[in-house]
PDB file of C-alpha atoms in Angstrom:
ATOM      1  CA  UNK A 915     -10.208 -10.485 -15.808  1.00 39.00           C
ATOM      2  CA  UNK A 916     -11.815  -7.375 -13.494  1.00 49.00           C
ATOM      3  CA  UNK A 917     -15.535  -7.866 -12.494  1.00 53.00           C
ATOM      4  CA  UNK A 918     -17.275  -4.449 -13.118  1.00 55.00           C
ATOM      5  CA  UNK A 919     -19.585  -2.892 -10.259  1.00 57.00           C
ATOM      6  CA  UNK A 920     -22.484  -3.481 -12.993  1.00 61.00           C
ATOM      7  CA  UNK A 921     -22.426  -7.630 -13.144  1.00 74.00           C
ATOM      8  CA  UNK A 922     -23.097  -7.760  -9.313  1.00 78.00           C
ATOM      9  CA  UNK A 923     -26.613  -7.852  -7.268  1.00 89.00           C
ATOM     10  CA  UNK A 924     -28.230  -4.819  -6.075  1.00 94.00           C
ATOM     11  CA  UNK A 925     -27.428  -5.608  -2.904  1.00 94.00           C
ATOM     12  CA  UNK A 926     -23.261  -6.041  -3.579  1.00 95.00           C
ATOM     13  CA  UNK A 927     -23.631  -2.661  -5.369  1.00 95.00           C
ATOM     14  CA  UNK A 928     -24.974  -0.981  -2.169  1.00 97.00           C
ATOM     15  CA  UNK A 929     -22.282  -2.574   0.148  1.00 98.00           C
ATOM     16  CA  UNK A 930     -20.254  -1.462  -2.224  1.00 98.00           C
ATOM     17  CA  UNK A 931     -21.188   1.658  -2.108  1.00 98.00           C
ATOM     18  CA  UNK A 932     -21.256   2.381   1.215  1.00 99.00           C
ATOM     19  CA  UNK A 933     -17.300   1.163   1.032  1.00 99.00           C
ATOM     20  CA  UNK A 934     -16.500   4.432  -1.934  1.00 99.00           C
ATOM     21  CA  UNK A 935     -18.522   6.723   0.283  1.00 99.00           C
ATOM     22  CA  UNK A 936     -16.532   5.681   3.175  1.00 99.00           C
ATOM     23  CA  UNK A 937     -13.284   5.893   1.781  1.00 99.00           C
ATOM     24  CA  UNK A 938     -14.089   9.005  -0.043  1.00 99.00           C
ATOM     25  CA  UNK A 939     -14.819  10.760   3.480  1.00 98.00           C
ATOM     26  CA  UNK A 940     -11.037   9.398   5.139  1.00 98.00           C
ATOM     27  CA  UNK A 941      -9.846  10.470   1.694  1.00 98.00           C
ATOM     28  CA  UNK A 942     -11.492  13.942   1.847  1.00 98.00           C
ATOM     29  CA  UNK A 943     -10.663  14.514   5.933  1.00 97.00           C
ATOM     30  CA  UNK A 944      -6.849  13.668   4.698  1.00 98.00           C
ATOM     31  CA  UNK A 945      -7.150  16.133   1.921  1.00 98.00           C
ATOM     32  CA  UNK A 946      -8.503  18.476   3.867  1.00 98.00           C
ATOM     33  CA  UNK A 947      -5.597  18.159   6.745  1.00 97.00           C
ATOM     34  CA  UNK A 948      -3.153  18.589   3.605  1.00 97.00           C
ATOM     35  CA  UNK A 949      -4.270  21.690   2.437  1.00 98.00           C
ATOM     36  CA  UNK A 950      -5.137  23.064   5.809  1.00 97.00           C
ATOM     37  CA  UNK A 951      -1.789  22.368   7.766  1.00 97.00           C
ATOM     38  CA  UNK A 952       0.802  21.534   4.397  1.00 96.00           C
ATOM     39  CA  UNK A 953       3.047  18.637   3.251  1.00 96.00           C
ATOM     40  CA  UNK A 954       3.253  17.428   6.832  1.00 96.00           C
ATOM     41  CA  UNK A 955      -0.253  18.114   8.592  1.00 96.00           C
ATOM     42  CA  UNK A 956       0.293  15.531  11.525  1.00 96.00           C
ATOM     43  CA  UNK A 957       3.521  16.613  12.121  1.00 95.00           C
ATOM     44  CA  UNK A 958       3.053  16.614  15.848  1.00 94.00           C
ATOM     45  CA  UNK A 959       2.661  12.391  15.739  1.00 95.00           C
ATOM     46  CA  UNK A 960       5.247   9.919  16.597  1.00 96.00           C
ATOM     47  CA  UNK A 961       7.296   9.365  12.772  1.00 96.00           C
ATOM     48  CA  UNK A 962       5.307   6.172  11.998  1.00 97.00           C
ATOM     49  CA  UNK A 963       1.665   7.396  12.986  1.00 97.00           C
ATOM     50  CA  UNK A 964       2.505  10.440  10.941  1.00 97.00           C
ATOM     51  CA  UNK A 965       3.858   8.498   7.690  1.00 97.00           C
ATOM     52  CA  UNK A 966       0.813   6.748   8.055  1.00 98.00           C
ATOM     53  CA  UNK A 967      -1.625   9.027   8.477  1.00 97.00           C
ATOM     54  CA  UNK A 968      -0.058  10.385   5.668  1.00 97.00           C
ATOM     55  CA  UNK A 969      -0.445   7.934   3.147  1.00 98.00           C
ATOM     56  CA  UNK A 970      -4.251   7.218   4.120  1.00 98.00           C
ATOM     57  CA  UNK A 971      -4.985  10.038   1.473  1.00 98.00           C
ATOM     58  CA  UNK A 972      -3.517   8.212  -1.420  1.00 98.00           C
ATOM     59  CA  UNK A 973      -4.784   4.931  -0.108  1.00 99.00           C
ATOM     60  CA  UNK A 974      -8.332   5.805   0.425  1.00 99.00           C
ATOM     61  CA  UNK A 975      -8.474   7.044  -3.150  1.00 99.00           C
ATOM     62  CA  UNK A 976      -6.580   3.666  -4.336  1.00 99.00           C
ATOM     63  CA  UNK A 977      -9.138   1.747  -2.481  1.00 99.00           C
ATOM     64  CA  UNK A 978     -12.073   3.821  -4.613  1.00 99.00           C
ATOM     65  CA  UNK A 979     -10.442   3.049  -7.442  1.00 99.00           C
ATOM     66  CA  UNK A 980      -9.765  -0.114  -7.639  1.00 98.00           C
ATOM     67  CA  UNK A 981     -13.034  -1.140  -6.192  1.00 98.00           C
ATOM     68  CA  UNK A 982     -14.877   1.165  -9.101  1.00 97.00           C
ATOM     69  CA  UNK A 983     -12.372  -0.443 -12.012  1.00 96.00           C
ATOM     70  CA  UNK A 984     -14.026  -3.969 -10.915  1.00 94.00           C
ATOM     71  CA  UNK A 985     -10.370  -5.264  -9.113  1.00 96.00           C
ATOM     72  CA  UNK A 986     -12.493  -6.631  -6.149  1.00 96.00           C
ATOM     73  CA  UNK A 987      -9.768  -8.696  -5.104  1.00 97.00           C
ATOM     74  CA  UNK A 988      -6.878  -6.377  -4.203  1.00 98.00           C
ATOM     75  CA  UNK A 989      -9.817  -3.584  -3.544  1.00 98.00           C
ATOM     76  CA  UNK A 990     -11.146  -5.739  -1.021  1.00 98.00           C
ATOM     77  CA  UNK A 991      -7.765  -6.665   0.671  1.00 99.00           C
ATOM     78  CA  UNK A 992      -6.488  -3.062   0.929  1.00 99.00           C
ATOM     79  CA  UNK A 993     -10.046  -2.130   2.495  1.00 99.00           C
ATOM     80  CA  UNK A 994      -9.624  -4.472   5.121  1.00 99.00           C
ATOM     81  CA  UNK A 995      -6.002  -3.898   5.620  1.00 99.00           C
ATOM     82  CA  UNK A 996      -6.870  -0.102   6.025  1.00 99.00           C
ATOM     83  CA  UNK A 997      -9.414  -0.269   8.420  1.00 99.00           C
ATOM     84  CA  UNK A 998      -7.458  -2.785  10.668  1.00 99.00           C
ATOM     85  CA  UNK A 999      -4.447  -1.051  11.116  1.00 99.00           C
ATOM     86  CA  UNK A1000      -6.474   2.369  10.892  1.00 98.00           C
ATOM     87  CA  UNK A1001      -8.090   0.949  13.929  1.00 99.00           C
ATOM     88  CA  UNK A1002      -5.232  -0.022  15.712  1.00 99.00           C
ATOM     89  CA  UNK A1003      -3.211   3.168  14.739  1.00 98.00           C
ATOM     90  CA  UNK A1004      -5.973   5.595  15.492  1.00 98.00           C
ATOM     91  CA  UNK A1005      -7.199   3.187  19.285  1.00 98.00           C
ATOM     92  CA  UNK A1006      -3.184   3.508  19.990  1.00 98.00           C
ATOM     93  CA  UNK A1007      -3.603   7.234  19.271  1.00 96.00           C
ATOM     94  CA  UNK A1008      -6.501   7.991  21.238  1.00 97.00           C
ATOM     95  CA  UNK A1009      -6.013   5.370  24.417  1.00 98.00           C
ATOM     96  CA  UNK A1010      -2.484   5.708  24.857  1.00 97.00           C
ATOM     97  CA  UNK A1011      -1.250   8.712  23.143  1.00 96.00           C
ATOM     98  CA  UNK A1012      -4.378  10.583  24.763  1.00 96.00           C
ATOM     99  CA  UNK A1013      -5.236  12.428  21.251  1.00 94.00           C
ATOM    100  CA  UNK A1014      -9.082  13.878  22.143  1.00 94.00           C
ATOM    101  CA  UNK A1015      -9.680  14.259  18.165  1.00 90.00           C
ATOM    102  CA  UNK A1016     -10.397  10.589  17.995  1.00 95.00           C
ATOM    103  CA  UNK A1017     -13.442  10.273  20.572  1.00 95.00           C
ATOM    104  CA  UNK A1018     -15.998  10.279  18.066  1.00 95.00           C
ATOM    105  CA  UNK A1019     -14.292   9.368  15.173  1.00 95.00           C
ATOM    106  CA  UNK A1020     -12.670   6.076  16.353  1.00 98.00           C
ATOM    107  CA  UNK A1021     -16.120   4.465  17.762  1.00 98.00           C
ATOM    108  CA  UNK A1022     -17.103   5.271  13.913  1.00 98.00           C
ATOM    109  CA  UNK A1023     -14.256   3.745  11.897  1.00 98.00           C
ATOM    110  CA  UNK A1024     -14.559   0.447  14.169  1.00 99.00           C
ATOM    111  CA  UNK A1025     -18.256   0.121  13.296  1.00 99.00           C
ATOM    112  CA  UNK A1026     -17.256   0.354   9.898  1.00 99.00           C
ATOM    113  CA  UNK A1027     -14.056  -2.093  10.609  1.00 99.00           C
ATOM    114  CA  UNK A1028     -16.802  -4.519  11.165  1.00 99.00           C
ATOM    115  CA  UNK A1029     -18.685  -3.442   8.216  1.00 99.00           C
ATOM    116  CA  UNK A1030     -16.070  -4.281   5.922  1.00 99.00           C
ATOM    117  CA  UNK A1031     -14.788  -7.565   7.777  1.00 99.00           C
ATOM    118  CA  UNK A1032     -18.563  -8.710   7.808  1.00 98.00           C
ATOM    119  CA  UNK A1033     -18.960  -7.747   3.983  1.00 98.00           C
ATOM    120  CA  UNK A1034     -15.521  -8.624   2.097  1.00 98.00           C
ATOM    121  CA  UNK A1035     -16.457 -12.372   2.284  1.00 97.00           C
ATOM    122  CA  UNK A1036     -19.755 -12.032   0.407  1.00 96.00           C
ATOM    123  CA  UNK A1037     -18.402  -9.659  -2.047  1.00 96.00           C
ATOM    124  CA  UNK A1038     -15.371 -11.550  -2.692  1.00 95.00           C
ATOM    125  CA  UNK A1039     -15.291 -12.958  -6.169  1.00 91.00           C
ATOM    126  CA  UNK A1040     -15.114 -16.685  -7.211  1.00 83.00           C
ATOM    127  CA  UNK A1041     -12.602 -18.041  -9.024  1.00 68.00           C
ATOM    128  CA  UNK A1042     -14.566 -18.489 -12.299  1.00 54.00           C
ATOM    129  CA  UNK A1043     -15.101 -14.317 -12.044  1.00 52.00           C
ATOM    130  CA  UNK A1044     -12.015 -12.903 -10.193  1.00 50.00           C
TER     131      UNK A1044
END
């Protein structure tokens, strides 16, 4: 059974929150790199950052929407999962690869890598509500 956004506390629904409005700006920057630069907008990336990168569009969105439709559970896990290898992809990119795009973004999507490993375990649901 799905927990709905509506049975939790004020305070879940804001953390909450601030996880769609995340996600929704990767999704949108993603979107945005898609219909600015085409089917392949990182193109200049090694295969597997690109792939990657890639996907983050229709992961984002997956993440939103599974959090919204109440399926905390697997919402939760691909939030974290996202943001730790987003982390590590983008630090990889940026300290080793030398890409400057990632100066201020990177510092910003490890705040909110901590955000979301700080949060999952107080939003995660019990089993009597899962």
């Amino acid at each position: 059974m799905s927990q709905t956004i509506r049975k939790h506390s004020l305070t879940q629904r804001a953390v909450l929150g601030v996880y769609v409005a995340c996600f929704a700006v990767g999704a949108f920057n993603h979107g945005r790199d898609f219909l600015s630069y085409g089917a392949r907008p990182y193109n200049w990336a090694p295969a597997l950052l690109e792939a990657f990168w890639s996907a983050l569009l229709f992961l984002d969105l997956a993440t939103i929407g599974l959090l919204l439709l109440g399926k905390l559970r697997v919402g939760l896990a691909l939030a974290v999962a996202i943001m730790i290898s987003d982390v590590a992809a983008n630090s990889y990119g940026f300290f080793v690869l030398g890409i400057p795009g990632f100066k201020v973004a990177l510092p910003l999507q490890a705040a909110f890598l901590g955000f979301v490993l700080g949060s999952a375990p107080f939003l995660w649901p019990n089993r009597e509500t899962a």
